[in-house]
Coordinates of C-alpha atoms in Angstrom, one line a residue:
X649 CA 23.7 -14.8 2.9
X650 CA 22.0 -17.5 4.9
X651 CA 19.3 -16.0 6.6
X652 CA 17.7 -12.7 8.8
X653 CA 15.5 -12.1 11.5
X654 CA 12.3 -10.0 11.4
X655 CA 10.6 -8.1 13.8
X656 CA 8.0 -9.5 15.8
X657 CA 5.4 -6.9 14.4
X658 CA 2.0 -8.5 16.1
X659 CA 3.9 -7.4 19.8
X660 CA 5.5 -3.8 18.1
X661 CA 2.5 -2.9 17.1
X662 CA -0.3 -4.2 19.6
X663 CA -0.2 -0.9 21.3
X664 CA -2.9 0.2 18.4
X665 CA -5.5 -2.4 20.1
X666 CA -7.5 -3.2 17.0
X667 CA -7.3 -7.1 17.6
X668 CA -10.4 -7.7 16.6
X669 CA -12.0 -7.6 13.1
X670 CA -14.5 -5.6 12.0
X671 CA -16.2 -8.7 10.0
X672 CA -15.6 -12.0 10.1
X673 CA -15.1 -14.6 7.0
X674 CA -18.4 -16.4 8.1
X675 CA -20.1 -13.5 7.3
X676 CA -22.3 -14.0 4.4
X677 CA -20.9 -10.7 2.6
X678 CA -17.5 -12.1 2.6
X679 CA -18.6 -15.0 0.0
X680 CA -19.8 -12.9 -2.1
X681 CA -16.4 -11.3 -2.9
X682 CA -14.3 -14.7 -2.6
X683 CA -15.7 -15.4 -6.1
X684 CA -12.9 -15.7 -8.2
X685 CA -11.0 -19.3 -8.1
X686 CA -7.9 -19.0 -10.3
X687 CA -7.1 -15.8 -7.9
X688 CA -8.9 -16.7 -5.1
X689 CA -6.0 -16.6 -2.3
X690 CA -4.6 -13.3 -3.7
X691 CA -8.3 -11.7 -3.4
X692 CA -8.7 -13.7 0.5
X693 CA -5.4 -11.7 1.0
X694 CA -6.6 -8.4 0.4
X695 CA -10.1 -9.3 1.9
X696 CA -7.8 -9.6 5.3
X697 CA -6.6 -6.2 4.7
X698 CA -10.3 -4.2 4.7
X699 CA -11.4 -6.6 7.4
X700 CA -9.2 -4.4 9.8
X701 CA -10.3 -1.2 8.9
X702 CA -13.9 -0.9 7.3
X703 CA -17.0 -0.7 9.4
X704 CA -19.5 -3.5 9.4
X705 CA -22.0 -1.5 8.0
X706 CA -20.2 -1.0 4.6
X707 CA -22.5 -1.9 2.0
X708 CA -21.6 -4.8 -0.1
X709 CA -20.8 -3.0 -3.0
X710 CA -18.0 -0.8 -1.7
X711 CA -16.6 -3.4 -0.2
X712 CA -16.1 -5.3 -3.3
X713 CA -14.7 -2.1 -5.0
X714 CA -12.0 -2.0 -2.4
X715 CA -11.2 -5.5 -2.5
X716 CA -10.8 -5.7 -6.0
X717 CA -8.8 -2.4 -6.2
X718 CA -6.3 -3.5 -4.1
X719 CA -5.7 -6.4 -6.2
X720 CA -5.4 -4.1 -9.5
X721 CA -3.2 -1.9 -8.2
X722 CA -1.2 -4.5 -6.8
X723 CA -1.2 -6.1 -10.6
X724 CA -0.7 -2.6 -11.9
X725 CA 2.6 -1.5 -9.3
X726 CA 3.8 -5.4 -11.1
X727 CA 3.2 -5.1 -14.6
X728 CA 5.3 -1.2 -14.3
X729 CA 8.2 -2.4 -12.8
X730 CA 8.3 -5.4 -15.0
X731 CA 8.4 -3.5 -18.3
X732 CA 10.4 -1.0 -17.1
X733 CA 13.2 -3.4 -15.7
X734 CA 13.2 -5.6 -18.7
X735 CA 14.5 -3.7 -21.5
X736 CA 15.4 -0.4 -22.9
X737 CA 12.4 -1.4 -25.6
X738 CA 9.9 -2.5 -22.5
X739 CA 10.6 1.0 -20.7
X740 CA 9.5 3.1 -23.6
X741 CA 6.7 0.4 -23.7
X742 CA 6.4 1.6 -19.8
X743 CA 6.3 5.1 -20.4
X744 CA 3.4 4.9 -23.0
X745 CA 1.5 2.4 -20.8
X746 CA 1.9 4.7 -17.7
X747 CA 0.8 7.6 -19.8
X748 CA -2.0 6.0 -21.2
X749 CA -3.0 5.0 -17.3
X750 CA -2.8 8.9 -16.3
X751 CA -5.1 9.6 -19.4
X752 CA -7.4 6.9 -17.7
X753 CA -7.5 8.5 -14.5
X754 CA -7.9 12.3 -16.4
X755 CA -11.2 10.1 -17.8
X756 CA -9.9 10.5 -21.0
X757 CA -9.0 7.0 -23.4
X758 CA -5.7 6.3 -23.7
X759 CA -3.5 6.6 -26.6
X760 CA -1.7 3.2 -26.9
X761 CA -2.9 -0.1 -28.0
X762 CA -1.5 -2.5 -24.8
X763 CA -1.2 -5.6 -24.3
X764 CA -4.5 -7.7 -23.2
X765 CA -3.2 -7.3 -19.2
X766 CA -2.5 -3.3 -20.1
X767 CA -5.9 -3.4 -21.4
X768 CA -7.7 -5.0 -18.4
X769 CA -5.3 -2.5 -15.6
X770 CA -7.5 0.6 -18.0
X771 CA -11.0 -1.0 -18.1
X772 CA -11.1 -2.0 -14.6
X773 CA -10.0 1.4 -13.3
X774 CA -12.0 3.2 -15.7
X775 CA -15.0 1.0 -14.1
X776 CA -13.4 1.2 -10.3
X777 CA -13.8 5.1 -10.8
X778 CA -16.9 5.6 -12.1
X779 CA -18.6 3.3 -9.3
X780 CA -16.7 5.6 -6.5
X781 CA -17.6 8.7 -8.1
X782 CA -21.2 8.0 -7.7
X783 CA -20.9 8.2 -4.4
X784 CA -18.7 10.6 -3.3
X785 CA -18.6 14.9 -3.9
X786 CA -16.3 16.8 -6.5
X787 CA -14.1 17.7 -4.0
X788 CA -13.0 14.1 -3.2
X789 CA -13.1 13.2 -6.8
X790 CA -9.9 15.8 -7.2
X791 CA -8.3 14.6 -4.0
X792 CA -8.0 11.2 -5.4
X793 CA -7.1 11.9 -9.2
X794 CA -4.0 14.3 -7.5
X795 CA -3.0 11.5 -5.4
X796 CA -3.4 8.7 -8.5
X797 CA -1.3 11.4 -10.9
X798 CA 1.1 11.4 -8.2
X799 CA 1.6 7.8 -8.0
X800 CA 1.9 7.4 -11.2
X801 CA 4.5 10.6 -11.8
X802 CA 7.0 7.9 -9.2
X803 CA 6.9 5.2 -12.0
X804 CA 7.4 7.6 -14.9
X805 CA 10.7 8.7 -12.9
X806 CA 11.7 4.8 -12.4
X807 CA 11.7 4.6 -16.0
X808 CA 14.0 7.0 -16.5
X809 CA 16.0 6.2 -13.1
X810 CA 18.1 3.2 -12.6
X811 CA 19.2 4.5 -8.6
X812 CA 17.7 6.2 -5.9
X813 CA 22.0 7.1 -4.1
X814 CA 20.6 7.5 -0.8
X815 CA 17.8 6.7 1.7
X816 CA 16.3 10.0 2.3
X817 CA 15.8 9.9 -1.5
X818 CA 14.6 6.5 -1.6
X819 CA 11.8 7.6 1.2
X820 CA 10.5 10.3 -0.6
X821 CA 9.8 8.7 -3.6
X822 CA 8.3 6.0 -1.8
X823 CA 6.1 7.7 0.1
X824 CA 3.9 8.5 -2.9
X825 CA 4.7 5.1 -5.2
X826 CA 3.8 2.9 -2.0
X827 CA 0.1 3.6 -3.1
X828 CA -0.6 4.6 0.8
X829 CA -2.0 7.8 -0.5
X830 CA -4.7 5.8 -2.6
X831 CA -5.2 3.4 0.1
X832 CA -5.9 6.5 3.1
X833 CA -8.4 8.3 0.1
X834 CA -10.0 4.9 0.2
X835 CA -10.7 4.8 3.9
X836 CA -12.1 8.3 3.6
X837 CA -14.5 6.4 0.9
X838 CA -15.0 3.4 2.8
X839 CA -16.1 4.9 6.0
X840 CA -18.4 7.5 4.5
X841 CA -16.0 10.6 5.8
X842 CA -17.1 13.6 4.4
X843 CA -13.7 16.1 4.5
X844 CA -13.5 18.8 3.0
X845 CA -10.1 19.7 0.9
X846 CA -8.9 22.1 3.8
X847 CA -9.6 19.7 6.1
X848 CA -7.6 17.2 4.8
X849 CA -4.9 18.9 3.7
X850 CA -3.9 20.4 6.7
X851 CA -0.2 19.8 7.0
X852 CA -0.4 17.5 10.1
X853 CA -3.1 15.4 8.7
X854 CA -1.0 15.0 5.3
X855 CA 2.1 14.0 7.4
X856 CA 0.0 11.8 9.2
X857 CA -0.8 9.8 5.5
X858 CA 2.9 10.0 4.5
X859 CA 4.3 8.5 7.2
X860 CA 2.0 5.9 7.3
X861 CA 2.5 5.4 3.8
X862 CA 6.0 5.0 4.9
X863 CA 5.3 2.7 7.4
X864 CA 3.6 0.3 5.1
X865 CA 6.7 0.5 2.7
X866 CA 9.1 -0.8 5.2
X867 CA 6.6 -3.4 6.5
X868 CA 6.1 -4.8 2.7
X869 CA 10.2 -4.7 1.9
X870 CA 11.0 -6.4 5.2
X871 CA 8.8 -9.0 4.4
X872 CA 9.7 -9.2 0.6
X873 CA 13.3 -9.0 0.5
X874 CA 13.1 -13.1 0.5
X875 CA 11.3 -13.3 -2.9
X876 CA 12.6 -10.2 -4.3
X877 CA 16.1 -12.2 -4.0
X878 CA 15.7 -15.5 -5.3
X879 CA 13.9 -13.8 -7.8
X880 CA 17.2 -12.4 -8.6
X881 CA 16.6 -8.9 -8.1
X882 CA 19.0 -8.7 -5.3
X883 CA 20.1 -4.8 -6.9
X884 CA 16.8 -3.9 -7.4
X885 CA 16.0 0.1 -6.4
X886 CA 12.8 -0.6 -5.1
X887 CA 13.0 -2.1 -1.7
X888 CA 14.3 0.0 1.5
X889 CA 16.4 -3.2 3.0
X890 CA 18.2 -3.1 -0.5
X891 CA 18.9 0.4 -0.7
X892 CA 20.6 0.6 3.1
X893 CA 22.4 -2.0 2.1
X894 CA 23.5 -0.1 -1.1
X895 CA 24.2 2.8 0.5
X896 CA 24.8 2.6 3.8
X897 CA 26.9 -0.7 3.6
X898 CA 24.8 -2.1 5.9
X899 CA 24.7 -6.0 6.7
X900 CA 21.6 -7.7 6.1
X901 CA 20.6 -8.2 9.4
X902 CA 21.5 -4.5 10.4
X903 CA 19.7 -3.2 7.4
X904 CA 16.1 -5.3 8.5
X905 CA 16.7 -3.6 11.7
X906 CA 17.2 0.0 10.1
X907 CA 14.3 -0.5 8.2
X908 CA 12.1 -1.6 11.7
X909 CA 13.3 1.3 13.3
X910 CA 12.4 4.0 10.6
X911 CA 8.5 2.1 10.7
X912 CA 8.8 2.4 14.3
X913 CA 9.9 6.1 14.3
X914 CA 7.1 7.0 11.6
X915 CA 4.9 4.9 13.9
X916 CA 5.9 7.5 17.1
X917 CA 4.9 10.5 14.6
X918 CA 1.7 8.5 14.0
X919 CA 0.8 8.8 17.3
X920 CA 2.1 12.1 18.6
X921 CA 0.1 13.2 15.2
X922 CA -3.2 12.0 16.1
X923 CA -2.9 13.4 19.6
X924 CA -2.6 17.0 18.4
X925 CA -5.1 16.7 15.4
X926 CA -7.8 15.4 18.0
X927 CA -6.3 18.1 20.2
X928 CA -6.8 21.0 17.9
X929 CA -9.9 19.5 16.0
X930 CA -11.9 19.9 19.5
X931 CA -10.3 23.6 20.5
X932 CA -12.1 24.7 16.9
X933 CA -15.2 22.8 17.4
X934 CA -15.3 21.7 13.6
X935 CA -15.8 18.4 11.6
X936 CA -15.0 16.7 15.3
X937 CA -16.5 13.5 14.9
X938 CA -15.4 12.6 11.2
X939 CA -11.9 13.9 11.6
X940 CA -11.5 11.4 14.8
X941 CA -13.1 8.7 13.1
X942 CA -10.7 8.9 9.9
X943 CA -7.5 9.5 12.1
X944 CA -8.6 6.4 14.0
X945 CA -8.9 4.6 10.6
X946 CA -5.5 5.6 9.5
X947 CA -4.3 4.3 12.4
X948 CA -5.9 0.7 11.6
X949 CA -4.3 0.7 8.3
X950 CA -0.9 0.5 10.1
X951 CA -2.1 -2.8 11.9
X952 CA -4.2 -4.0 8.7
X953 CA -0.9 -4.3 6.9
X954 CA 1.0 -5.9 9.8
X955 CA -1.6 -9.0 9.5
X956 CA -2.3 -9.6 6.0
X957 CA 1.3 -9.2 5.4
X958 CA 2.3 -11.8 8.2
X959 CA -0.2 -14.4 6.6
X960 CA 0.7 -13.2 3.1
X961 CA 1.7 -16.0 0.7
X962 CA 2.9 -14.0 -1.8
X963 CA 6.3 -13.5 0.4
X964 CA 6.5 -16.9 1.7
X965 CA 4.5 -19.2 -0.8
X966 CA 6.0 -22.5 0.5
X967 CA 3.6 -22.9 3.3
X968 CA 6.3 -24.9 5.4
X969 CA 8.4 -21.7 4.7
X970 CA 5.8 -19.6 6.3
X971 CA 4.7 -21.5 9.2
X972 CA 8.9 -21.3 9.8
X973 CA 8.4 -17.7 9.8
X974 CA 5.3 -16.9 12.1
X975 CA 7.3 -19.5 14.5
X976 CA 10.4 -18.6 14.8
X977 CA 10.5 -15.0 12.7
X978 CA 13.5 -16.4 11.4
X979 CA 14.3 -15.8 7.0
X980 CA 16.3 -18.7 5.2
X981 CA 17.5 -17.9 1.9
X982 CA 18.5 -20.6 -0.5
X983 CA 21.3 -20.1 -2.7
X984 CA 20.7 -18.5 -5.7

């Protein structure tokens, strides 16, 4: 296995024409978030992420929550997956951890005694939550805990699941573990959308959020299958490269291009999507402007990820490694 191609995903996807941030890093509100040395380059990472998709007028202290979410659940997704994988000890370890997180986001305390990092993942989402809820009505409150207790349903299944035996399977699980749920309930927040739950959950507006969600799943294996190999996890369930190639008997090459092409068919849906809800949202006369401006955010999500994850060190840490990459598009992988 000496290497793979990616796609060039700046020229797939510049048909969404959102090249240009919504804030810049010399903007004075972006040092105020950059705070943290030991993690400063993760938090810069996920600082590139909102850039694309908030408005400038996002106060200061939402934008903070969002930046710093992204990095706990990115810490959280981790810390699962690594005590689930490591032992048949660490995933009944898992299982209490998870359920004491889904007592945290019922706003009740949990009933284990964690770890110090276990302990950290509850206070700061206990602390996330209250800040949002100050802001936002009852009816988004619900949206969000249903979409948090769905997330957290897909790691109590990996616990107890050592395979997903085929790709549709794989998708639909994904779909709700990716997080792109949380992330499309943030935008709502963020941009100060005011849905109500029928709204919302209209079924072309919730396939609109899934197959994003799928979209950034593929993006984030395509681009991780590097790390998630020499890390030895080459028959690891949770990447969509590794489970063609498990059960389609795909090539690695053949299974990065599967993967591009079911982003790239979710992306069509995307599209055809947001044509008919703007259609149909201006035929009823009803919530016109907010339900454009969130489908327009959703779509930026799509390109948010395509950028941060290009210039994402966490893939490719060696930087000669990365600039490799962005040049050629072209993979090496050392032998393990």
């Amino acid at each position: 296995m000496a290497g793979y191609k990616i796609p060039d995903y700046l020229e797939n996807y510049k048909r969404l024409v959102m090249h240009n941030q919504f804030f810049h890093f010399t903007d004075k509100r972006w040092t105020q978030i950059l705070y943290d040395d030991r993690e400063n380059e993760l938090i810069t990472v996920y600082a590139v992420f909102w850039a694309y998709i908030i408005p400038r007028s996002v106060s200061i202290q939402r934008l903070e929550i969002a930046v710093q979410w992204s990095h706990w659940l990115c810490r959280f997704r981790e810390a699962c997956r690594c005590a689930i994988k490591s032992s048949e000890l660490a995933s009944v370890y898992a299982l209490g951890c998870i359920n004491g997180m889904d007592a945290v986001v019922r706003g009740e305390e949990p009933e284990i005694e964690g770890t110090e990092e276990w302990r950290k993942i509850y206070l700061f989402y206990d602390t996330f939550r209250k800040r949002m809820y100050e802001t936002t009505e009852p009816e988004f409150h619900d949206r969000f805990r249903t979409d948090m207790e769905s997330m957290l349903s897909c790691y109590l299944k990996e616990v107890h699941t050592d395979l997903f035996h085929n790709v549709p399977e794989w998708t639909s699980h994904q779909i709700r573990a990716s997080g792109g749920r949380i992330i499309c309930r943030l935008v709502e927040w963020m941009n100060d959308i005011q849905l109500s739950n029928k709204m919302i959950e209209g079924p072309k507006l919730v396939e609109m959020e899934e197959c994003i969600g799928n979209i950034i799943s593929c993006q984030k294996d395509i681009f991780s299958f590097r790390k998630d190999y020499i890390a030895g996890n080459e028959n690891a369930t949770y990447n969509t490269v590794q489970i063609i190639m498990m059960w389609e008997g795909k090539e690695l090459q053949e299974a990065i291009d599967r993967t591009h092409k079911l982003a790239m068919e979710h992306l069509y849906r995307v599209q055809v999507l947001n044509r008919e809800i703007v259609h149909q949202v201006f035929e009823d006369k009803l919530c016109i402007l907010e339900v454009t401006e969130y489908v327009a955010a959703l779509e930026r999500i799509i390109l948010a990820n395509v950028h941060w994850r290009s210039g994402n060190r966490r893939s490719f840490p060696d930087v000669e490694m990365a600039d490799v990459v962005t040049n050629t598009l072209v993979v090496t992988i050392p032998p393990v």
